[in-house]
XYZ file of C-alpha atoms in Angstrom:
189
model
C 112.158 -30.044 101.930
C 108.623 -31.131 102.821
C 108.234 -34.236 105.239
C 107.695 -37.256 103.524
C 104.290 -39.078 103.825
C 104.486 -42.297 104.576
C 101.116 -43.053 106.529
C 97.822 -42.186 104.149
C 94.811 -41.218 105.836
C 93.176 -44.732 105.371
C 95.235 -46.795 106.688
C 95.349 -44.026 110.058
C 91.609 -44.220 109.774
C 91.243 -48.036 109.809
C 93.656 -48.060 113.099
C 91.315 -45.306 114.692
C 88.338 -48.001 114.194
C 90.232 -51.019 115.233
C 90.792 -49.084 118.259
C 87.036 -48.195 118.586
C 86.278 -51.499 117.863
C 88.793 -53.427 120.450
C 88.630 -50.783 123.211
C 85.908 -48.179 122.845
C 86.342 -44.526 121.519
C 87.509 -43.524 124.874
C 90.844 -45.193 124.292
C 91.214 -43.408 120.871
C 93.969 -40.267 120.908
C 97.302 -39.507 119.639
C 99.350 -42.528 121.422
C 96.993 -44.723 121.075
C 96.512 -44.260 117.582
C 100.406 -43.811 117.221
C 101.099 -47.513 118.540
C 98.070 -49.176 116.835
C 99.886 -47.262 113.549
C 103.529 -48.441 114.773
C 104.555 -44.714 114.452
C 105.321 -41.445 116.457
C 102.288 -38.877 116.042
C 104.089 -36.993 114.145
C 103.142 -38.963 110.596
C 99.322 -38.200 111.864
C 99.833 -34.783 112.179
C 101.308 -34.690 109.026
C 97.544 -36.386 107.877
C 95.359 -34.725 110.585
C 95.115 -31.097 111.594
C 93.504 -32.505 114.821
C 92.180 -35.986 115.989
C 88.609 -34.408 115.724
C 89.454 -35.277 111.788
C 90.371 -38.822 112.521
C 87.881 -39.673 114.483
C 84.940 -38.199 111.654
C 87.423 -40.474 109.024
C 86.771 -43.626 111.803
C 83.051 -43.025 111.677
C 82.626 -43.662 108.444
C 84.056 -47.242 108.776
C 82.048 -47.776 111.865
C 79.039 -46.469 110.256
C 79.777 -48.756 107.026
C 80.656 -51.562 109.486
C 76.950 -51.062 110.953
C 75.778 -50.272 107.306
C 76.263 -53.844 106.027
C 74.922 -55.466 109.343
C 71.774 -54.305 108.310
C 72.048 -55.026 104.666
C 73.273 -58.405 105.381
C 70.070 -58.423 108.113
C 67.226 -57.300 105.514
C 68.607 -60.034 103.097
C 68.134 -62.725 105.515
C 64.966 -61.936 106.759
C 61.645 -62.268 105.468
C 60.692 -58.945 106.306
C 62.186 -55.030 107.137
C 60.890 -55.115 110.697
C 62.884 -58.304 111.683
C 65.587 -57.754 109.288
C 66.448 -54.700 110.656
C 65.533 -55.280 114.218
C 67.643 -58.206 114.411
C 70.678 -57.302 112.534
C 70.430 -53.818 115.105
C 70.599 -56.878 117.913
C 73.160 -58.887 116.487
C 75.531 -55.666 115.854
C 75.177 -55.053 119.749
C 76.290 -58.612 120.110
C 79.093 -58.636 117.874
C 80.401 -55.614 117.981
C 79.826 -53.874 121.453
C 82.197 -50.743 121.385
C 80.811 -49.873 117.890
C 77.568 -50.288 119.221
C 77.844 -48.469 121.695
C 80.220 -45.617 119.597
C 76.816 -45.528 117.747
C 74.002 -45.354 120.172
C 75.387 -44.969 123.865
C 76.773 -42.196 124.318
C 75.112 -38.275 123.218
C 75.469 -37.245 120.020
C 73.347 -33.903 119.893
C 71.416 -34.769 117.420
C 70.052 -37.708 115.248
C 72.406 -38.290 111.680
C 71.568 -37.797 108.432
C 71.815 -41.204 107.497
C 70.004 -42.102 110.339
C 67.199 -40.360 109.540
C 67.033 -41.438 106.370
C 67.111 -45.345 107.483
C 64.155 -44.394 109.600
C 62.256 -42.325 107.276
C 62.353 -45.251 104.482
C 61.238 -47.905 107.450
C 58.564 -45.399 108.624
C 57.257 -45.207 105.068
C 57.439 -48.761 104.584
C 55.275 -49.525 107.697
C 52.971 -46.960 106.442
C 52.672 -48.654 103.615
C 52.405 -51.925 104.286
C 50.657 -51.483 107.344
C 47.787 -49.025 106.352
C 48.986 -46.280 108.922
C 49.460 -42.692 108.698
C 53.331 -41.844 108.516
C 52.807 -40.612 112.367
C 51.471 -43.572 113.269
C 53.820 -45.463 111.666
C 56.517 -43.103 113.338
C 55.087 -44.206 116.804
C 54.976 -47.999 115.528
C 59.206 -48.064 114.159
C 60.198 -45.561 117.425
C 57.993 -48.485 120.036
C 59.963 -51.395 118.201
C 63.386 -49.952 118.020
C 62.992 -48.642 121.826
C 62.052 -52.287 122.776
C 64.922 -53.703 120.385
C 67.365 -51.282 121.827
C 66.951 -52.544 125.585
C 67.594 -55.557 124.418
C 70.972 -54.629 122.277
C 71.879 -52.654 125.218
C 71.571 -55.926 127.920
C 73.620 -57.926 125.638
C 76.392 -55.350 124.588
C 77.576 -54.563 128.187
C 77.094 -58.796 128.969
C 74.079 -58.263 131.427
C 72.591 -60.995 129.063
C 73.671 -63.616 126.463
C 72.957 -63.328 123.094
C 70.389 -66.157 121.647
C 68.962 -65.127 118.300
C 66.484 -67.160 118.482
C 64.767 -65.901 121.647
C 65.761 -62.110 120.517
C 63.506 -63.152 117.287
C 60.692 -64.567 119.332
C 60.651 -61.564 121.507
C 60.561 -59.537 118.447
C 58.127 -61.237 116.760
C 55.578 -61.231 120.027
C 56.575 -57.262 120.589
C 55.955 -56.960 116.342
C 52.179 -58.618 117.140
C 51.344 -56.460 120.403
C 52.389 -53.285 118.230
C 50.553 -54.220 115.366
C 47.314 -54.590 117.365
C 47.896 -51.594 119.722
C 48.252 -49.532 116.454
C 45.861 -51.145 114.081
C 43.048 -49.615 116.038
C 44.767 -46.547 115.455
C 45.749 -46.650 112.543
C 45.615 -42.754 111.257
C 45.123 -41.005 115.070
C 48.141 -40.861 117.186
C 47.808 -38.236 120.072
């Protein structure tokens, strides 16, 4: 007879990203997951050829997690650049392992998602700005760059998290871009 299933693959999944989310990914394996499950490993295995499988099943939550940061961040903000800036801020805040699950540590290469988020913003810039999509490339990759030292400083507690200085030094690194590439505008080499 066949073992019994008792543990489905979501609720195994949401203990892999409570664990990511407490204590970093490199406390996530077998045990670990085992006790945040209140199980032996053997019920995983019965889910999970390998924790590879979990893991991909965790980063969905993480990346939905992040996901509605920024939704909940371009709904609050009176425009993309500091909706999505901020919210990217306030995520390294809040949620520091996740943050830096998502973008500390080498992944290879950029997401599909990912590159999809910044595709639409570069368009949007383009658009709105009167730039060439290179240009407007340039513009998104200077701001997140800036925004990301900053998510960085607070994440690992080097500094505090004030939103309303993060927004001013937004806003003031928004206004430097936008002159810097306004005389540009359609020639970026």
């Amino acid at each position: 007879m066949p073992a019994k299933i008792v543990f489905d693959k979501e609720k195994v999944a949401a203990a892999a990203y409570r664990i990511i989310e407490r204590d970093g990914l490199a406390a996530l394996n077998a045990r670990s997951l085992a006790k945040e499950s209140g199980c032996s490993t053997q019920p995983i295995y019965l889910r999970y050829s390998d924790m590879s499988e979990v893991k991909a099943d965790a980063d969905k939550i993480v990346r939905k997690v992040y996901g509605d940061y920024l939704q909940n961040g371009l709904k609050s903000k009176p425009s993309l650049y500091a909706g999505y800036l901020t919210a990217y801020v306030k995520f390294a805040a809040e949620k520091p392992n996740l943050f830096a699950y998502l973008f500390m540590r080498p992944t290879g290469e950029e997401k599909e998602e990912d590159k999809a988020l910044r595709k639409g913003i570069t368009e949007a810039i383009a658009r709105l700005g009167g730039y060439s999509l290179k240009v407007a490339d340039r513009f998104f990759f200077a701001s997140w760059l800036f925004a990301h030292g900053i998510a960085c400083q607070i994440s690992t507690g080097y500094i505090k998290w004030d939103e309303k200085t993060v927004e001013k030094m937004l806003d003031e690194n928004f206004c430097a871009l936008k002159k810097y590439y306004g005389d540009i505008k359609n020639d970026c080499d």
